[in-house]
Amino acid sequence: MDIFKNFSTLFVEVWNKGILGIDIFQIIIGLGIFLIFLLFRGLISKIIINRLKKIAKSTTNKLDDSFVSAMEGPARFFPIVIGFFIASYYLEFSPESQSFIDNVNKSLVTILIFWLIHQFIQPVTYLLGGLEKVLTKELIGWIIKSLKVLIFILGAAAVLELWGIKIGPIIAG
């Protein structure tokens, strides 16, 4: 019986004091905000992106088709970033926890930005179609792949720098 009494005391204490100084009710509301944005993510992917795909397919230009398909991933990730930001802004963290949450928010925004840049490269290749007269198709493909890898490495480096990991020694090594 003593175990159940200890458990009930612990349960009431966690319910009243919360986790990491955050009230349980605030945590539930924060999770609710985040879940609303997850639902919004589904709405974006099913309605808006499909409608944009239909509009892009109705044109004869291949650039808009490529652009819409390239933006599908970042467009689905955007509501997650916004939802996490708003949910974390609603919750009142301790100063130590707040700096961690700020780093998570900055990391999510940085990932989104570099993902957008990475995805913009593919539609831009249609604009570089005139270079096939000067450069070979294989060389243009290699340049595009190199740009994508470079953007990925720069994005990873930016995120690591946000967390205080110095990448200079890693690159030098």
XYZ file of C-alpha atoms in Angstrom:
173
model
C 0.000 0.000 0.000
C 2.938 2.256 0.634
C 3.948 2.023 -3.036
C 0.555 3.266 -4.226
C 0.634 6.115 -1.738
C 4.127 7.146 -2.929
C 2.994 6.929 -6.537
C -0.106 9.019 -5.923
C 1.969 11.603 -4.055
C 4.453 11.721 -6.932
C 1.644 11.977 -9.485
C 0.009 14.890 -7.652
C 3.378 16.616 -7.223
C 4.192 16.329 -10.947
C 0.673 17.476 -11.841
C 0.968 20.546 -9.605
C 4.601 21.505 -10.228
C 4.859 20.220 -13.776
C 7.932 19.117 -15.647
C 10.991 21.371 -15.802
C 8.977 24.047 -14.052
C 6.208 24.003 -16.662
C 2.648 23.361 -15.574
C 1.098 20.180 -17.022
C -1.854 22.196 -18.343
C 0.566 24.444 -20.257
C 2.300 21.381 -21.684
C -1.034 19.989 -22.864
C -1.946 23.309 -24.502
C 1.518 23.508 -26.126
C 1.106 19.982 -27.502
C -2.366 20.931 -28.733
C -0.942 23.931 -30.595
C 1.716 21.741 -32.175
C -0.866 19.107 -33.169
C -3.013 21.791 -34.831
C -0.033 22.721 -36.980
C 0.581 19.057 -37.772
C -2.992 18.877 -39.052
C -2.346 22.064 -41.002
C 0.658 20.300 -42.535
C -1.644 17.621 -43.881
C -3.971 20.283 -45.216
C -1.101 21.993 -47.018
C 0.125 18.802 -48.605
C -3.252 17.564 -49.742
C -5.031 20.695 -50.857
C -2.577 23.470 -51.632
C 0.272 21.457 -53.134
C -2.074 19.276 -55.213
C -3.801 22.389 -56.530
C -0.462 23.965 -57.394
C 0.570 20.767 -59.181
C -2.601 20.864 -61.268
C -2.017 24.496 -62.185
C 1.631 23.794 -63.065
C 0.695 20.790 -65.232
C -1.775 22.875 -67.192
C 1.062 25.063 -68.490
C 3.570 24.038 -71.145
C 6.496 25.343 -69.136
C 8.506 22.679 -67.279
C 10.042 25.209 -64.895
C 6.896 25.646 -62.832
C 6.369 21.860 -62.609
C 9.902 21.441 -61.325
C 9.511 24.347 -58.915
C 6.276 23.009 -57.396
C 7.655 19.493 -56.947
C 10.871 20.876 -55.437
C 8.979 22.985 -52.898
C 6.733 20.156 -51.697
C 9.066 18.962 -48.927
C 9.899 22.380 -47.468
C 6.233 23.417 -47.696
C 5.271 20.402 -45.587
C 8.070 21.138 -43.104
C 7.150 24.833 -42.695
C 4.033 24.248 -40.511
C 6.102 22.037 -38.211
C 8.645 24.831 -37.735
C 5.914 27.411 -37.102
C 3.978 25.057 -34.804
C 7.028 24.270 -32.690
C 7.933 27.960 -32.498
C 4.453 29.044 -31.384
C 4.113 26.142 -28.916
C 7.540 26.880 -27.403
C 6.742 30.600 -27.276
C 3.555 29.829 -25.339
C 5.360 27.721 -22.722
C 7.336 29.458 -19.996
C 10.705 27.760 -19.660
C 13.471 28.322 -17.148
C 16.392 30.388 -18.521
C 18.527 27.269 -19.046
C 15.755 25.428 -20.843
C 14.830 28.539 -22.844
C 18.302 28.734 -24.392
C 17.989 25.076 -25.442
C 14.540 25.696 -26.964
C 15.861 28.807 -28.723
C 18.628 26.690 -30.259
C 16.057 24.127 -31.402
C 13.964 26.885 -33.001
C 17.014 28.408 -34.693
C 18.070 24.978 -35.915
C 14.644 24.267 -37.402
C 14.604 27.623 -39.206
C 18.169 27.091 -40.455
C 17.287 23.621 -41.741
C 14.233 25.055 -43.499
C 16.258 27.826 -45.151
C 19.009 25.535 -46.384
C 16.465 22.952 -47.519
C 14.731 25.667 -49.576
C 18.044 26.717 -51.126
C 18.886 23.075 -51.834
C 15.526 22.524 -53.514
C 15.814 25.734 -55.601
C 18.815 24.286 -57.425
C 16.786 21.766 -59.434
C 14.415 24.318 -61.025
C 17.376 26.574 -61.755
C 18.889 23.816 -63.921
C 16.130 24.445 -66.451
C 17.329 28.022 -66.704
C 20.856 26.775 -67.314
C 19.749 24.770 -70.339
C 21.645 27.132 -72.605
C 24.923 26.009 -71.080
C 24.647 22.640 -72.840
C 26.119 24.338 -75.899
C 29.250 25.259 -73.937
C 29.490 22.448 -71.350
C 28.690 18.768 -71.575
C 25.564 17.377 -69.956
C 27.663 15.315 -67.531
C 29.633 18.370 -66.419
C 26.441 20.342 -65.779
C 25.073 17.390 -63.752
C 28.291 17.255 -61.767
C 28.144 20.998 -61.045
C 24.541 20.701 -59.852
C 25.343 17.744 -57.593
C 28.358 19.617 -56.224
C 26.202 22.643 -55.442
C 23.667 20.452 -53.641
C 26.385 18.789 -51.553
C 27.946 22.179 -50.782
C 24.618 23.589 -49.607
C 24.018 20.498 -47.459
C 27.462 20.831 -45.864
C 26.984 24.554 -45.249
C 23.567 23.904 -43.680
C 24.974 21.193 -41.425
C 27.837 23.493 -40.446
C 25.409 26.308 -39.637
C 23.347 24.033 -37.393
C 26.447 22.713 -35.648
C 27.658 26.276 -35.051
C 24.287 27.114 -33.454
C 24.883 24.378 -30.919
C 28.382 25.628 -30.149
C 30.259 22.943 -32.046
C 33.239 24.506 -33.772
C 33.511 23.146 -37.280
C 36.811 24.811 -38.157
C 38.866 22.084 -36.465
C 36.673 19.412 -38.035
C 37.241 20.849 -41.510
C 40.965 21.277 -40.833
C 41.155 17.676 -39.658
